[in-house]
Coordinates of C-alpha atoms and ligand atoms in Angstrom, one line a residue:
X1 CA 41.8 33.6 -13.5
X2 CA 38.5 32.4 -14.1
X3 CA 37.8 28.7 -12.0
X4 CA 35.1 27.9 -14.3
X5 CA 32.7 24.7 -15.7
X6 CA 33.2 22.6 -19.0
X7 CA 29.9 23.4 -19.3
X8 CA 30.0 27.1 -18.6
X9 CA 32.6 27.0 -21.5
X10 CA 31.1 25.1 -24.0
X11 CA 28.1 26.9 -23.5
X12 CA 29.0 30.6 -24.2
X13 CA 31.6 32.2 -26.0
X14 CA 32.5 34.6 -22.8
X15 CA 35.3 32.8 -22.3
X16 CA 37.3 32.8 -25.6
X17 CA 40.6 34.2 -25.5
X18 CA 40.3 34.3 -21.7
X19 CA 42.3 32.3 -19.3
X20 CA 40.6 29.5 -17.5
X21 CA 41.5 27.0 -14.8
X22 CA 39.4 23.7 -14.9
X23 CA 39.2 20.4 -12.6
X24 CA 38.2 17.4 -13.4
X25 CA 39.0 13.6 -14.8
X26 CA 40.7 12.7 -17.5
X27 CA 38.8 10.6 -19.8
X28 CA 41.5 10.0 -22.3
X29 CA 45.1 11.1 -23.2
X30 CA 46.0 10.8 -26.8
X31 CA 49.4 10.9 -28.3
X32 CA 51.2 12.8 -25.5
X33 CA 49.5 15.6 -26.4
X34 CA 45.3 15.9 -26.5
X35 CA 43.3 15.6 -22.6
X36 CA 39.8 14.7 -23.1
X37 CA 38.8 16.2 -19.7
X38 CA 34.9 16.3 -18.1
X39 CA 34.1 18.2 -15.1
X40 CA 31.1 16.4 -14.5
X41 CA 29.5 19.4 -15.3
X42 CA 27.8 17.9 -18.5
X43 CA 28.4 15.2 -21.1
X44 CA 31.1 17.2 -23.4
X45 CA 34.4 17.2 -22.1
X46 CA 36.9 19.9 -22.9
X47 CA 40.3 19.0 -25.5
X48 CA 42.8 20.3 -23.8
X49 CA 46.3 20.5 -25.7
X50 CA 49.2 20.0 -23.8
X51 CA 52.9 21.0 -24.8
X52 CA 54.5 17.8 -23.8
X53 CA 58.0 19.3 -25.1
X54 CA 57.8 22.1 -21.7
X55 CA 55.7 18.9 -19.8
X56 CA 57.5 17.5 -16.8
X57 CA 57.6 13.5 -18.0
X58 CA 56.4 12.3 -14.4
X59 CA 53.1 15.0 -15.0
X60 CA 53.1 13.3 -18.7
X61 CA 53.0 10.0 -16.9
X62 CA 50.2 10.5 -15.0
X63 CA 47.9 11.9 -17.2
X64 CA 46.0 9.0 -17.3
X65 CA 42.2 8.0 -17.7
X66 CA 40.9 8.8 -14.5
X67 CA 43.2 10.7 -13.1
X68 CA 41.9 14.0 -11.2
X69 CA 43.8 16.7 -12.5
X70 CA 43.8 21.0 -13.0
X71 CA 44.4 22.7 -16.0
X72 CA 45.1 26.4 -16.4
X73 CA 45.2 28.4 -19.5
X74 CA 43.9 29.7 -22.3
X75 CA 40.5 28.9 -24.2
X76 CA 41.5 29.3 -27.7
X77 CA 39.7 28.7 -31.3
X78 CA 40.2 24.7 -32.2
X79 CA 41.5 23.4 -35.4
X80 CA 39.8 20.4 -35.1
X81 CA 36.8 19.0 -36.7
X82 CA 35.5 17.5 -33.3
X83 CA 35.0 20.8 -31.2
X84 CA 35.0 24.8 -31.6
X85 CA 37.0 25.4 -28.9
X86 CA 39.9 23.7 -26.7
X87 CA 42.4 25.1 -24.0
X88 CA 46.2 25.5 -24.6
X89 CA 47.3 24.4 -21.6
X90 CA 50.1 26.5 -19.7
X91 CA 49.8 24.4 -16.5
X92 CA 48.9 21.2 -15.1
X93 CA 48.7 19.7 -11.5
X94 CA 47.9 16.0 -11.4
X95 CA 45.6 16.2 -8.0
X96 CA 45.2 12.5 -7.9
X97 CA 46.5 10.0 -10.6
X98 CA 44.9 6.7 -10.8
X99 CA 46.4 3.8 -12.1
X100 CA 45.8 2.3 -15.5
X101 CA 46.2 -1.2 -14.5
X102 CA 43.2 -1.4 -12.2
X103 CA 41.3 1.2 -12.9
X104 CA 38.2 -0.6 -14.0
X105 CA 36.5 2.6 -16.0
X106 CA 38.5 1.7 -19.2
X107 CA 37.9 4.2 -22.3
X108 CA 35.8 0.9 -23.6
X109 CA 32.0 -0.3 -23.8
X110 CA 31.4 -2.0 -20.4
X111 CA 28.4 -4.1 -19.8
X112 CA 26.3 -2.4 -17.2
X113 CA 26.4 -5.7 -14.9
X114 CA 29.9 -5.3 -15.0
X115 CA 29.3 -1.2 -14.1
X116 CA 26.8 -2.1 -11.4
X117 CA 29.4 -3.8 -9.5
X118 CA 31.5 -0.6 -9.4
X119 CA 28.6 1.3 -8.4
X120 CA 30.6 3.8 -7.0
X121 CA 32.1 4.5 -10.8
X122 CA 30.3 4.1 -13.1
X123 CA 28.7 7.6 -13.4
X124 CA 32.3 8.3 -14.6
X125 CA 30.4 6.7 -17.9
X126 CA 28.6 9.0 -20.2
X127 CA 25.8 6.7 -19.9
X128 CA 25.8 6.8 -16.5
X129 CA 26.7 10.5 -16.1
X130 CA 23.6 10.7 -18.6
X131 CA 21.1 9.1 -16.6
X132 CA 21.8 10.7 -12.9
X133 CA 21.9 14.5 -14.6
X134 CA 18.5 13.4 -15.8
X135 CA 17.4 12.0 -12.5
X136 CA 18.6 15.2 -10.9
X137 CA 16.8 16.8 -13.3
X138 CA 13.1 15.2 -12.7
X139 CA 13.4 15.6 -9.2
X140 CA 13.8 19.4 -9.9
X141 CA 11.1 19.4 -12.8
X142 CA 8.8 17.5 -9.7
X143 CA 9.4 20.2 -6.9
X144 CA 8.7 23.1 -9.9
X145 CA 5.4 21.6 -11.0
X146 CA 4.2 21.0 -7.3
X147 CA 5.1 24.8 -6.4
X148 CA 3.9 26.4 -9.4
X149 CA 0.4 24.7 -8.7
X150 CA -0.2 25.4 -5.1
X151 CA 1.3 22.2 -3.2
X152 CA 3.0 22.5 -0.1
X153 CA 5.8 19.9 0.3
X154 CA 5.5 17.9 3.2
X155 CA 8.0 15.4 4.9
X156 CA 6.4 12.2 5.8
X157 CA 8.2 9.9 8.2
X158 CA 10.5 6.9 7.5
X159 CA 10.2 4.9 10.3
X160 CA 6.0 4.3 11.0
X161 CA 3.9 1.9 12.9
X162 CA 1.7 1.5 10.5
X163 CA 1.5 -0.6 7.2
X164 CA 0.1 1.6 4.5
X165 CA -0.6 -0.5 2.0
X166 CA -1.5 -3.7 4.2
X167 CA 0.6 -5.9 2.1
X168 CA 3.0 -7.2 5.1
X169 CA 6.0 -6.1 2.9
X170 CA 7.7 -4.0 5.5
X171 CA 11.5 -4.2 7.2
X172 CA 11.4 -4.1 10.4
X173 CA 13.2 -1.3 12.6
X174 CA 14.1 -2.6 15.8
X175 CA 16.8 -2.1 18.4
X176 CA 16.1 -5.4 20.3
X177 CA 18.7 -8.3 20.6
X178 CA 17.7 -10.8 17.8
X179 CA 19.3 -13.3 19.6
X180 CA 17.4 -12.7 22.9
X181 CA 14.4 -10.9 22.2
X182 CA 12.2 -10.3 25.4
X183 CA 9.1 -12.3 25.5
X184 CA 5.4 -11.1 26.8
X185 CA 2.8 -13.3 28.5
X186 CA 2.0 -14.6 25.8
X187 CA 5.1 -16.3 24.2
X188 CA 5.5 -13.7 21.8
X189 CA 8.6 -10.9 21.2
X190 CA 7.1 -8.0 23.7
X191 CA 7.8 -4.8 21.2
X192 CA 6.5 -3.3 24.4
X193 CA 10.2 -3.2 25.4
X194 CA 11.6 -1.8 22.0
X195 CA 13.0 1.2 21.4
X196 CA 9.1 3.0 20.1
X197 CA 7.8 1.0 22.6
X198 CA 5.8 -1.0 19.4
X199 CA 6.5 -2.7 16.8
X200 CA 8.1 -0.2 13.9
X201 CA 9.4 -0.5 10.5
X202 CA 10.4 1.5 7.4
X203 CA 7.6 2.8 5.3
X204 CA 6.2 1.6 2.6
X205 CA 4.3 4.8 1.3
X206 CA 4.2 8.3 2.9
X207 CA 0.4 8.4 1.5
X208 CA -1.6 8.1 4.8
X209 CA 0.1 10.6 7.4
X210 CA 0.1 12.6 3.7
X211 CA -3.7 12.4 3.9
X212 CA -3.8 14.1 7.2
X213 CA -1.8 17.1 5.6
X214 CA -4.2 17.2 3.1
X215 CA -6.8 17.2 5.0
X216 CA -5.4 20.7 6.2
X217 CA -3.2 22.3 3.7
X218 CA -5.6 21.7 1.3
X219 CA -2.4 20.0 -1.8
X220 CA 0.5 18.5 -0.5
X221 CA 2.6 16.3 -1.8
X222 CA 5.8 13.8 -0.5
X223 CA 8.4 12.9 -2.6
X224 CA 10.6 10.4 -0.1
X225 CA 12.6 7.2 -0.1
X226 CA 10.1 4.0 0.3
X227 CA 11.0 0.6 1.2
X228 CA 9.4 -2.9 0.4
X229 CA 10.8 -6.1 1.4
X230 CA 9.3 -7.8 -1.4
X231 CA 11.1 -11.1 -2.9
X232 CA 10.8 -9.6 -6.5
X233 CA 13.8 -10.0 -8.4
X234 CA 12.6 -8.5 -11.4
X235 CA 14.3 -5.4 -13.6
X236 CA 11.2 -3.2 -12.1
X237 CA 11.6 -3.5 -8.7
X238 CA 13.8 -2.1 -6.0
X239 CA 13.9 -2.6 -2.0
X240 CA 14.5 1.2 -1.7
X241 CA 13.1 3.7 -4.3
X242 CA 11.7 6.6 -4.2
X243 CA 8.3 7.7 -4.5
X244 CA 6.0 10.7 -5.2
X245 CA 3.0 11.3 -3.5
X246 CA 0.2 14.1 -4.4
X247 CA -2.5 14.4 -1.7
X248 CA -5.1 17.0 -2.8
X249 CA -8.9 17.5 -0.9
X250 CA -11.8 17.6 -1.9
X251 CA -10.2 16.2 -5.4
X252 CA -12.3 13.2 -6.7
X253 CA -11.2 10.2 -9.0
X254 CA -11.5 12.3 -12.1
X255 CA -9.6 15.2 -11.0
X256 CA -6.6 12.7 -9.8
X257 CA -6.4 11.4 -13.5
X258 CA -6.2 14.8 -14.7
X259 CA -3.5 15.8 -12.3
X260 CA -1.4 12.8 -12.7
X261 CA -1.6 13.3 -16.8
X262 CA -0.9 16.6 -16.6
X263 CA 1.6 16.5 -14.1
X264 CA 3.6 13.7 -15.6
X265 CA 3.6 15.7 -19.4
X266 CA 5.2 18.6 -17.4
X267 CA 8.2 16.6 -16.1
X268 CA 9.0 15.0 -18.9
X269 CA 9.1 18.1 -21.2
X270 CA 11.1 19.9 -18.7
X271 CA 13.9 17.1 -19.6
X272 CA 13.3 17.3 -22.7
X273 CA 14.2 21.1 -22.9
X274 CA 16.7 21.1 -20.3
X275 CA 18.6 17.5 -20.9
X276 CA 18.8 17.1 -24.6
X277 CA 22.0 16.3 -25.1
X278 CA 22.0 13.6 -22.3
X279 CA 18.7 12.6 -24.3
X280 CA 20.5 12.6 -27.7
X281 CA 23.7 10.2 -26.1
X282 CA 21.1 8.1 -24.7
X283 CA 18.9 7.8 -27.8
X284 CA 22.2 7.0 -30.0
X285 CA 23.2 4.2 -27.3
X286 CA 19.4 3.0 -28.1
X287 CA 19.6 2.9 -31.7
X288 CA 23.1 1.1 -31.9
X289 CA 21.3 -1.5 -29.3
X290 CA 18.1 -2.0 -31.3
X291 CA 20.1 -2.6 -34.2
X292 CA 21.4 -5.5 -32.7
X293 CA 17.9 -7.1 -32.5
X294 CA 15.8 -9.3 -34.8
X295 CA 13.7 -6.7 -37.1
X296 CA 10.4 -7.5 -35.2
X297 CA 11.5 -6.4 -32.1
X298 CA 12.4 -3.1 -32.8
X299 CA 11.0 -0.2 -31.5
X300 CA 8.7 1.9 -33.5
X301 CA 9.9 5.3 -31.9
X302 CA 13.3 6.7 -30.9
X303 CA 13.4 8.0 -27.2
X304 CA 13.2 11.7 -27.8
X305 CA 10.0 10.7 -30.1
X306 CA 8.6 8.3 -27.5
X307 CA 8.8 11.3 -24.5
X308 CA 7.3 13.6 -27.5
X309 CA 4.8 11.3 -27.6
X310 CA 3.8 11.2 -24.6
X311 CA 3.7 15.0 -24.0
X312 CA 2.0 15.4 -26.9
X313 CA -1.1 12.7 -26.9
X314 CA -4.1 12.1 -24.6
X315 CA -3.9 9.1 -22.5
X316 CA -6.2 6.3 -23.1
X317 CA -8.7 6.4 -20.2
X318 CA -10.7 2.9 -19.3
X319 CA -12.4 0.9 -16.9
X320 CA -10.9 -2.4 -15.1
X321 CA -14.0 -3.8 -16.6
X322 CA -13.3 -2.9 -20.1
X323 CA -9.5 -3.6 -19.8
X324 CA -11.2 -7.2 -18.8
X325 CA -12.9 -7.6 -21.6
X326 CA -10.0 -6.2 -24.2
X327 CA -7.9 -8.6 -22.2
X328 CA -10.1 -11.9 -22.0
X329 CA -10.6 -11.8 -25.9
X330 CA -7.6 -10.4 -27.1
X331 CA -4.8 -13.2 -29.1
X332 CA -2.8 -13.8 -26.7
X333 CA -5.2 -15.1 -24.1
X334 CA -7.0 -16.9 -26.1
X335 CA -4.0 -18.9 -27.7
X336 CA -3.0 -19.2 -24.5
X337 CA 0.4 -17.3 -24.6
X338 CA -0.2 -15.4 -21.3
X339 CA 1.4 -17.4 -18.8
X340 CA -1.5 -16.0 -16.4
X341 CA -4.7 -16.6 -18.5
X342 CA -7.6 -13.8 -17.8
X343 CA -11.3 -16.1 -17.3
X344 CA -12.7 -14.7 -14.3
X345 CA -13.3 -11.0 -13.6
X346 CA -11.7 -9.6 -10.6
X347 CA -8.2 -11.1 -11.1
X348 CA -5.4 -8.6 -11.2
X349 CA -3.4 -7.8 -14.3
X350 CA 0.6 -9.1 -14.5
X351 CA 2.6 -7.1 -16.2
X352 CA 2.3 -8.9 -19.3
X353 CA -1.2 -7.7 -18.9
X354 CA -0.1 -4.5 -19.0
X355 CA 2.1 -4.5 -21.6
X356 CA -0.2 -5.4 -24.1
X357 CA -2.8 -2.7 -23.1
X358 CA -0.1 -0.3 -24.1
X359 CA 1.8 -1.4 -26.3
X360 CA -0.4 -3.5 -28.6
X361 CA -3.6 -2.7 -28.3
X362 CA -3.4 1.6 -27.5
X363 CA 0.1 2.0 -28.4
X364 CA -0.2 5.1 -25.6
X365 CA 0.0 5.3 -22.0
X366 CA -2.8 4.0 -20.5
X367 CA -4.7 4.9 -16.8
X368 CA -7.2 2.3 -15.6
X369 CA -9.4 2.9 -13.3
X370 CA -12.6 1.1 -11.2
X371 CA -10.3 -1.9 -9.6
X372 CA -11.9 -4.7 -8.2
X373 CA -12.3 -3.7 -4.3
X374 CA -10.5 -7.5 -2.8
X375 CA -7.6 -6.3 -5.5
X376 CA -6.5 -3.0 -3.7
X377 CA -5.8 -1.3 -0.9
X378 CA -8.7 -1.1 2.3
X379 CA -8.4 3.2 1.9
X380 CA -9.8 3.4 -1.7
X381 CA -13.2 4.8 -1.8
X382 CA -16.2 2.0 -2.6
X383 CA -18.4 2.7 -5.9
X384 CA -22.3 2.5 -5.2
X385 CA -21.9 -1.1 -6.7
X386 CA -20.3 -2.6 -3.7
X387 CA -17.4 -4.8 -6.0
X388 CA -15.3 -2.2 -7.2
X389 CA -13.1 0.7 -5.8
X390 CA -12.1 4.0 -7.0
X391 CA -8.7 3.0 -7.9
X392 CA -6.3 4.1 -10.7
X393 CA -3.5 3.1 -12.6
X394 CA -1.5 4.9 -15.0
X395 CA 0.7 2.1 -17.5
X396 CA 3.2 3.4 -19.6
X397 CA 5.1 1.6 -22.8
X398 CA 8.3 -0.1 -21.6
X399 CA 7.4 0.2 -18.0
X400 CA 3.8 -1.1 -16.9
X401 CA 2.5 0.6 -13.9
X402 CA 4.2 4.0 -13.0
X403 CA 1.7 5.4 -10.9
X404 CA -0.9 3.8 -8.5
X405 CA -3.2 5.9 -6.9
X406 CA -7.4 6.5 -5.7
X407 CA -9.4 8.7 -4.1
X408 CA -9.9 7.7 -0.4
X409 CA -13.1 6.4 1.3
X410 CA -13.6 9.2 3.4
X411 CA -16.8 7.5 5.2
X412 CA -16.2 6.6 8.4
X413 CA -18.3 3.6 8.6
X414 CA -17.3 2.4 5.3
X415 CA -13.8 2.6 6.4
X416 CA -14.0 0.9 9.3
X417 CA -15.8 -2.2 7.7
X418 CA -12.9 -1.8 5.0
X419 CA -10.4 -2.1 7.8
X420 CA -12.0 -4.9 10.2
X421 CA -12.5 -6.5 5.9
X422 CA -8.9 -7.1 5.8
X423 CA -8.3 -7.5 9.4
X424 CA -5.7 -4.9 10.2
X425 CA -6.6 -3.8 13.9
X426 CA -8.3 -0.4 13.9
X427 CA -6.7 0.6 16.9
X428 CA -3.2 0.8 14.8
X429 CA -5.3 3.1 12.3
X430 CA -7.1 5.8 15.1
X431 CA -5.3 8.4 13.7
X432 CA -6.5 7.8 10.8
X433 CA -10.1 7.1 11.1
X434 CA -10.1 10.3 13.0
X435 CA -9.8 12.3 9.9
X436 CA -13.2 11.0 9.0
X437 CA -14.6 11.9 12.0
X438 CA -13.7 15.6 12.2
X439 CA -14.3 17.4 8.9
X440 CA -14.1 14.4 6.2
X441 CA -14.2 15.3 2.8
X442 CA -13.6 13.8 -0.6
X443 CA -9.7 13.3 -1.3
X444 CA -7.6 12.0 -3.7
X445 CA -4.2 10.9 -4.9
X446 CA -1.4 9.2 -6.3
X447 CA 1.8 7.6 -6.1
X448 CA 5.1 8.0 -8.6
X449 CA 7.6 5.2 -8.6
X450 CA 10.7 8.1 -9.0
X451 CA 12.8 5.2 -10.2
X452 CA 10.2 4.2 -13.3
X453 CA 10.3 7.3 -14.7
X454 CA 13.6 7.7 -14.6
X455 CA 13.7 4.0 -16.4
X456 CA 11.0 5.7 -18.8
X457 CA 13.2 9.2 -19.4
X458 CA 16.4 7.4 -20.1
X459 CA 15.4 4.5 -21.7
X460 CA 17.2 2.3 -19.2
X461 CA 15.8 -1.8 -19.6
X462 CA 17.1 -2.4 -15.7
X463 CA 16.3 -0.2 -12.7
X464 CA 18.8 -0.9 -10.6
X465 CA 20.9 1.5 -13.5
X466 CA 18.4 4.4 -12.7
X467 CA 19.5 4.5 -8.6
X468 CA 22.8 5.9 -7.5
X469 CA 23.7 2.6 -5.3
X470 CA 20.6 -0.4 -5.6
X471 CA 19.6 -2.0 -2.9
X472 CA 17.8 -5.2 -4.0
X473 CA 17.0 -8.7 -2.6
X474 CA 20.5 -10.1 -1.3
X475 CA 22.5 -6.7 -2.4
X476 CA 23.0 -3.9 -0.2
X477 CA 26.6 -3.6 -1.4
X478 CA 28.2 0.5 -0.9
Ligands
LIG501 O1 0.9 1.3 -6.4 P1 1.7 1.6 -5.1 O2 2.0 0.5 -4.2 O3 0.9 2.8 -4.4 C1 1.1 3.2 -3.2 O4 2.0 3.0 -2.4 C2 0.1 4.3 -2.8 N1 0.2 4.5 -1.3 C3 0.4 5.6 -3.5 C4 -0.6 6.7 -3.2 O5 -1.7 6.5 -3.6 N2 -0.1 7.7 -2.6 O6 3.0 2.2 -5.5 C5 3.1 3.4 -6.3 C6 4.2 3.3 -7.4 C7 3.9 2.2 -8.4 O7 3.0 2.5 -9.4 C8 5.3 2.0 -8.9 O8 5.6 3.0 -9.9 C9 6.2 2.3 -7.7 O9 5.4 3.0 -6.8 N3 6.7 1.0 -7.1 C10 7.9 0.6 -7.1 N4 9.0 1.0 -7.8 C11 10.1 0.3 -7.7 N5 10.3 -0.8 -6.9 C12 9.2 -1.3 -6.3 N6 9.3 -2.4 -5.5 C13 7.9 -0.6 -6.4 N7 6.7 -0.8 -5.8 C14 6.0 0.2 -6.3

């Protein structure tokens, strides 16, 4: 007998008139008689039609929504309307019932706050089941496009010394007693006496020690877990996501856009060929909730059009300066409706910012590049006018920034002003600077939030339903 996949089955007509043996859940048991039963293997589950007459009334029993169960027979020709073919079951073990009074994965809609608190669940949902087979998915499409251009993957650490962004937004990794840390000369815990014999914590971006790699294999990329302890409670932000991280020398600011455009078409139209039907569930589940808002509010574009889109289209390419000036006269600002108003050049853009760069004034993704230099990161290469810094941003619709990423300042000196500038201690960064030292050369590259373009993919509003368990500020349930 053939131990075979819902999806195997539904997917080629091998298997008709052949006798099967499937596991899986049941999603629901209708009138004694029809199992709705997924696999996991996709979104379709299998009718399987059960002869309750010859059906032991305890297995009957437990046939319940949830339940694991195996079903053996044969794949036959269906009657119904709903699906070609179904099995006519000649034997069923229940493997694991699961009982109907507190089962909380009721054949019902279920808000997805409700969902997040049964984490461990909820991709027993299609919607849920939808969005991680996509996630899978992209994480796939990633590794393809990286190895069919040359990259070499390369495993940055977790635990570093060194804060890569300089935005003191790091956890810290320590196996001293909190209670009774040790204390040096000078009053202060002596991380001396800790288990690196520094102070260490969980990284924030894999980007630097990914530079070094660069710097030798010529493309690399990491694609990791990050971590920021940032107090941002917002639907965009995590504590622990992943990220994506291209390195590539002697690659300037120009060839980074290019990459990240290009690279971010292929993913997406790998999910789009390879995921439609999740695509198709989760555009329906779209359509039902746009319905439910005012006219004015609703989307132009249904999510299968909106990836389309974005495959298909140039992105809008333009300077911090002239996003400054869209910005400062545009509406909003000038009615005052953005709750941080845009007067002085060299402030950094909120989200709302954002927003309305894509999805009012281009109505396409957008990459901005040429930052202010006191608004980024002390490793992005200085323009010849001193004020700005070779810095890119890629926006997309829905989302704001997905990608942040520069080419490096790969001059010494100008590094080490950068670096004394902010005042990190360029002792922490020797490794570093001594990349510039022995064979510098222009470099470049960027960083994926994994998580936003899964939110972007799927349609998801919330990220914390894009990540298999969430860990967010004051939640780091399962
Ligand atoms: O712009 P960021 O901070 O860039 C870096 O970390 C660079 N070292 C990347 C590089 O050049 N190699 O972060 C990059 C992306 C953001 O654009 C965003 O998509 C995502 O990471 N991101 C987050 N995603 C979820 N939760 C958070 N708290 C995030 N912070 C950043």
């Amino acid at each position: 007998m053939n131990e075979v996949s819902i999806n195997d089955i539904l997917h080629s007509n091998k298997f008709l008139d052949k006798k099967v043996s499937i596991s899986g859940w049941v999603k629901t048991f209708r009138a004694n008689r029809f199992i709705a039963l997924n696999d996991g293997s996709g979104l379709d589950n299998l009718q399987c039609v059960i002869d309750f007459e010859n059906t032991d009334d305890e297995i009957l029993k437990s046939i319940s929504t949830g339940a694991a169960i195996n079903v053996s027979g044969s794949l036959v020709s269906s009657q119904g309307s709903q699906q070609n073919v179904e099995l006519k079951v000649d034997s069923c073990k229940i493997l694991g019932d699961c009982n109907p009074e507190t089962y909380p994965i009721q054949p019902k809609k279920h808000s997805f706050e409700f969902l997040r608190e049964n984490a461990h669940l909820r991709t027993r949902t299609n919607t849920f089941g939808a969005v991680m087979r996509i996630r899978s998915n992209l994480s796939f499409a990633i590794h393809d496009y990286f190895k069919n251009n040359g990259f070499y993957y390369v495993h940055t650490p977790i635990i570093t010394a060194s804060d890569a962004e300089g935005a003191g937004e790091q956890f810290r990794v320590s196996t001293l007693d909190m209670k009774n840390p040790p204390i040096d000369d000078n009053g202060k815990i002596d991380f001396k006496k800790d288990f690196f014999g520094k102070e260490t914590n969980l990284t924030v971006s894999g980007q630097l020690e990914a530079e070094a790699y660069a710097m030798s294999m010529g493309k690399v990329y990491t694609f990791g877990p990050t971590f920021r302890a940032e107090n941002s409670n917002t639907s965009r932000h995590l504590s622990e996501f992943w990220m994506i991280e291209p390195e590539v020398a002697f690659m300037d600011i120009n060839g980074n856009m290019k990459l990240a455009e290009g690279f971010l078409k292929y993913i997406l139209s790998y999910i789009v060929k390879n995921n439609i039907e999740d695509l198709k569930f989760l555009e329906n589940r779209l359509i039902v909730e746009e319905k439910q808002k005012p006219q004015n509010e609703r989307g132009e574009l249904t999510l299968i059009e909106k990836l389309k889109f974005v495959i298909e289209n140039e992105f809008k390419i333009i300077t911090y300066t002239e996003a400054f000036e869209i910005l400062r006269n545009c509406k909003p600002n000038k009615k005052k409706k953005f709750k941080y108003l845009i007067d002085d050049w060299g402030t950094d853009l909120q989200s709302e910012h954002e927003r309305f760069l894509v999805e009012k004034e281009f109505k396409c993704p957008v990459i901005i590049y040429n930052y202010p230099a006191k608004i980024k990161s002390f490793y992005m290469r200085l323009n010849d006018d001193k004020k700005t810094v070779r810095a890119m941003d890629i926006l997309f619709p829905g989302i704001g920034e997905i990608v942040g990423g520069s080419e490096r300042e790969e001059r010494l000196d100008v590094l080490l002003k950068r670096i004394k500038k902010v005042g990190i201690d360029e002792k922490e960064l020797w490794w570093y600077t001594d990349l510039r030292k022995y064979g510098t050369a222009v470099h470049s590259g960027f960083g994926l939030g994994f998580e936003r373009l899964v939110m972007f993919a799927t349609g998801m509003s919330n990220i914390r339903d894009v990540i298999p368990f969430p860990r967010t500020p004051q939640n780091a349930e399962f």
